[in-house]
Each structure stands twice: as structure tokens, then as C-alpha cells.
C-alpha atoms as one frame of an Amber mdcrd trajectory, in Angstrom:
protein
 152.532  47.907 154.286 149.191  48.190 151.811 147.651  51.261 152.589 143.562
  50.948 152.298 142.114  54.622 150.460 138.751  54.630 151.942 135.906  55.345
 149.681 134.468  58.347 150.423 130.349  57.957 150.588 129.362  61.194 148.622
 132.570  60.513 145.927 130.718  56.931 145.334 127.139  58.470 145.343 128.247
  61.196 142.635 129.835  57.782 140.320 126.844  55.595 140.965 124.641  58.462
 139.570 127.215  59.363 136.739 126.922  55.168 136.111 122.921  55.186 135.562
 122.971  58.835 134.117 125.125  58.060 131.223 122.769  55.917 129.180 120.204
  58.714 129.178 123.059  61.871 127.596 123.809  59.158 125.683 119.857  59.181
 124.246 119.286  62.798 124.504 119.325  64.941 121.102 122.588  66.593 120.229
 119.756  70.297 118.477 116.722  70.467 120.130 113.703  71.264 117.877 111.238
  74.267 118.617 107.234  72.995 118.650 106.144  73.773 114.891 103.649  77.192
 115.940 100.486  75.993 114.499  98.102  78.038 112.966  96.676  80.362 115.160
  99.803  80.905 116.654 101.127  82.187 113.102  98.096  84.190 112.357  98.416
  85.998 115.939 101.760  87.043 115.659 101.034  88.505 111.909  98.084  90.625
 113.776 100.751  92.076 116.132 103.557  92.701 113.246 101.353  93.068 109.923
  98.011  93.987 111.694  96.448  94.606 107.323  98.278  90.495 105.668 100.430
  93.877 103.790 103.027  91.945 102.507 100.431  88.728 101.651 101.167  89.430
  97.816 104.022  91.229  97.710 105.331  89.163  95.638 102.649  87.945  93.371
 101.776  92.080  93.030 105.808  92.674  91.610 105.145  89.886  89.157 101.655
  91.082  87.956 103.346  94.602  87.287 105.468  93.524  84.545 103.917  90.449
  83.403 103.004  90.872  79.701  98.895  90.688  80.365  98.039  93.898  82.651
  96.001  93.287  85.394  92.447  94.552  84.051  90.165  93.532  87.181  91.232
  93.633  90.879  88.397  91.043  93.190  89.533  93.050  96.655  88.001  91.088
  99.703  87.920  89.096 102.774  87.778  84.624 102.609  84.971  84.576 100.061
  87.088  86.024  97.502  89.598  84.422  98.411  87.750  80.746  97.750  86.691
  82.170  94.757  90.012  81.546  93.939  90.768  79.486  95.445  87.617  77.119
  94.000  87.304  78.648  90.601  90.315  79.432  89.032  88.672  78.979  85.666
  86.922  82.657  86.464  90.142  84.031  86.839  91.202  84.567  83.851  94.686
  86.338  82.651  93.752  89.351  83.604  91.334  88.968  86.417  93.730  89.225
  90.188  92.342  88.615  92.964  92.698  90.015  96.387  91.270  88.342  98.725
  92.237  87.418 102.687  90.500  85.334 104.893  88.878  86.818 108.263  90.164
  90.551 106.642  87.681  93.554 107.562  87.383  97.089 105.741  89.479  98.581
 108.466  92.724  96.196 107.194  91.555  96.772 103.066  92.001 100.254 103.595
  95.910  99.964 104.721  96.503  97.598 101.780  94.496  98.871  98.658  97.410
 101.294  97.608  99.651  97.901  97.058  96.562  95.513  96.380  95.210  97.477
  93.653  95.695 100.896  93.269  99.752 100.112  92.103  98.598  97.590  90.064
  96.846 100.489  88.130  93.824  97.931  87.256  90.757  99.301  84.863  88.179
  97.993  87.462  87.919  96.304  91.134  85.233  95.096  92.697  85.597  96.153
  96.955  83.430  92.705  98.457  84.008  92.939 102.716  81.549  94.090 105.535
  80.859  90.255 106.375  83.716  90.569 108.905  82.610  93.933 109.852  79.466
  93.585 111.191  80.998  90.028 113.135  83.710  91.878 114.656  86.654  90.273
 114.043  89.143  93.572 114.575  86.820  94.655 117.547  83.318  96.066 117.565
  82.294  98.725 114.026  79.520 100.569 113.756  77.811 100.848 110.535  79.070
 104.440 109.809  82.979 103.418 110.503  82.085 100.863 107.843  80.786 102.801
 104.976  83.573 105.291 105.885  86.428 102.670 105.103  84.152 102.163 101.894
  83.908 105.912 100.684  87.906 105.786 101.284  88.426 102.408  98.848  86.426
 104.086  96.382  87.436 107.624  96.630  91.092 106.032  96.113  90.344 104.304
  93.487  88.534 106.917  91.392  91.160 109.817  92.573  93.634 107.782  90.074
  90.746 106.749  87.762  89.671 103.328  88.105  86.090 102.339  88.298  84.331
 100.736  91.333  82.132  97.390  91.708  80.519  97.664  95.573  79.413  94.067
  95.523  76.695  93.459  98.194  77.572  90.937 101.092  76.158  87.877 100.578
  72.843  86.817 102.063  73.904  84.955 105.995  71.854  83.972 108.805  74.416
  83.466 110.806  78.689  83.359 111.176  79.773  79.895 112.503  82.390  81.831
 114.036  79.937  84.277 116.439  77.625  82.395 117.609  74.346  84.506 118.512
  74.659  88.086 115.558  70.784  89.129 114.094  73.468  88.707 110.627  70.927
  89.623 108.512  69.388  92.516 109.138  72.771  93.839 109.928  73.412  93.074
 106.195  70.483  93.936 104.632  71.069  97.311 106.197  74.755  97.561 105.426
  73.802  96.389 101.225  71.259  99.314 101.274  73.809 101.807 101.837  75.944
 100.449  99.585  73.200 100.733  96.647  72.639 104.057  97.263  76.265 105.114
  97.403  77.442 103.473  94.448  74.812 104.756  91.979  76.137 108.482  93.791
  79.262 107.970  93.091  78.990 106.701  89.261  79.998 103.331  90.355  78.208
  99.743  90.050  76.093  97.764  92.624  76.632  93.774  92.312  73.559  92.591
  93.312  75.061  89.094  94.700  72.959  88.814  97.301  69.825  89.075  95.707
  71.416  85.950  93.806  71.656  83.309  96.834  68.882  84.493  98.634  66.754
  81.730 100.305  63.940  81.525 102.245  64.647  84.406 105.375  67.363  85.728
 105.307  69.942  83.412 104.663  71.915  81.928 101.067  70.051  79.435  99.285
  70.742  75.499 100.012  73.850  74.446  98.442  75.185  77.721  98.115  77.606
  77.594 101.197  79.300  75.529 103.178  78.390  76.925 106.266  75.921  80.345
 105.851  78.469  81.951 104.119  81.667  80.479 102.328  80.379  79.554  98.897
  80.483  76.039  97.759  81.199  75.317  94.082  77.692  76.361  93.142  77.645
  79.472  94.834  80.443  80.179  93.032  78.586  79.595  89.996  75.680  81.754
  90.492  78.250  84.761  91.421  79.865  84.578  88.575  76.768  85.625  86.053
  76.230  88.881  88.603  79.881  89.244  88.217  80.341  88.853  84.689  77.209
  91.265  84.123  78.959  93.688  86.555  82.127  93.441  84.929  81.300  93.875
  81.203  78.366  97.196  82.997  81.627  98.880  84.860  84.156  98.553  81.618
  81.495  99.958  79.835  81.645 103.175  81.642  84.470 105.963  81.451  87.268
 106.136  83.653  86.637 108.893  86.074  89.349 111.805  86.065  92.266 111.308
  88.275  93.377 114.044  90.160  95.956 115.828  89.477  98.148 114.209  93.257
  97.030 110.849  91.837  99.619 111.985  88.805 102.459 112.672  91.363 105.446
 109.863  91.656
């Protein structure tokens, strides 16, 4: 007598499902891949983990300190200084060090001023900042707050015997990433303060604004790519102003370091 096993409906359905799913399972990747991090995501993460991007030049600083050619002039700044190095490497002769980071405000530069300037022990530092403060990149900033950050950087530099060049904010009649801001008058106002403060502190004022200004309160046509960031032609104009400022600063007696600044 032959026994017939009845096929259970649920069991048959499960077997059929596995048979259908098998090809799909075989084609699935063995290891899942994470999505590539975008530049915006990386910047957002950095703002939450290294707000001043102190790590940006950490390796370069370590190399420059022990190099055979010691840093003589450090250019501290934002994207205008960073672009200077990117577009005109020839200007950065041995001993000239670029420490620009795009988008930064004076508050961020102040936080990284020790490792990116003082610890390099240069003879001169040029500080070019203010554009992104006016834009509010890290929040609203009053003129007094911007001035306080400049004061702190100048005081730190001079306390360590470093001569200071205060660079004007270059002319800009608009900021593409902050439409609607009336940029020109405020740039003029901060530049006027920088000129006066430079004279009071024995610093050099580098007037890039006058050298680059066109009609109105913006830069001359062809000197910027977007009303803010210089083109190679713009940096050619800036080079002449910078060279004169470097010569003037190096001719000044070095500030007398504070006793506290000499304590390791």
C-alpha cells in the first residue's frame, strides 16, 4: 500500500518563494557600501567637530617648523588668501607661508592663530579677514566684535615679537552666497578702522581695497571671478601691494616680546 503525503499549502508557498528569491539573493553584493560623503556634509561635520579647522595645516606646520627654510612671512586669512596660494604659487617664495581657509571668520582665525602663526615663529604676519564676518558665515557679527578679534590677533603676534600687516578687506559690492547684503559701506567702515588701528599699534596697513577698486564700491572688472574672489589678474594687483607691505614691515624693529610669551 502506497502512502501519499499531502503537500501542505503553506510549505509549498514557502518553497516557491525561496525558489523565486534565490536569483535575487545570489546577485546581492557581499558587502554594502556607504554613500560617498559630500563636501557640504564634510564641512558640516567639521563645523561640529573642529570648528576652527585647527587640523587643516597641522602636518604642514610640523614640516615648516623643522624645515631648512624657516617661515619668514605668514599670510593668515580666508578664501582670498587660500586662493592666492592656489592660483599664484610663484608668489609664495621660500619663507612665505599661506594659511588661508575658505569661508572663515575672524573668530575662527583667532582660535587657530597660535598653531598657524605664533608657533611658526615668523618675522611678519599679514592678517586678511572680515569678508566672512560681514557675510555672517558663523553668525551675526557687530563691528565691535570683528574689531575685538583683530585686536586679539595683533596683541598675540606683537607679544611674541612678530611684526603685523593688517590687510584691508578687498572691495566687493555683493556676496554671491549672501544676496541682499549692502556690503560696500560696511567694508569701507571696517577698513577705515583697520587703517587707524594699524597706525596706533605700529603695524603696516596694506591697502588692497584702493588698488582693486573700480567704479562704485566693487572691484574693477576682470579682477574677481564672482565680485569677491580674485582672478589671476586680481592677484597680480595684490602682489604689488603685498610686496610693498612686506618690505615696509621687515624694515620695522621687531616688537619686544612679553616675558610671559617666552615661557614654554
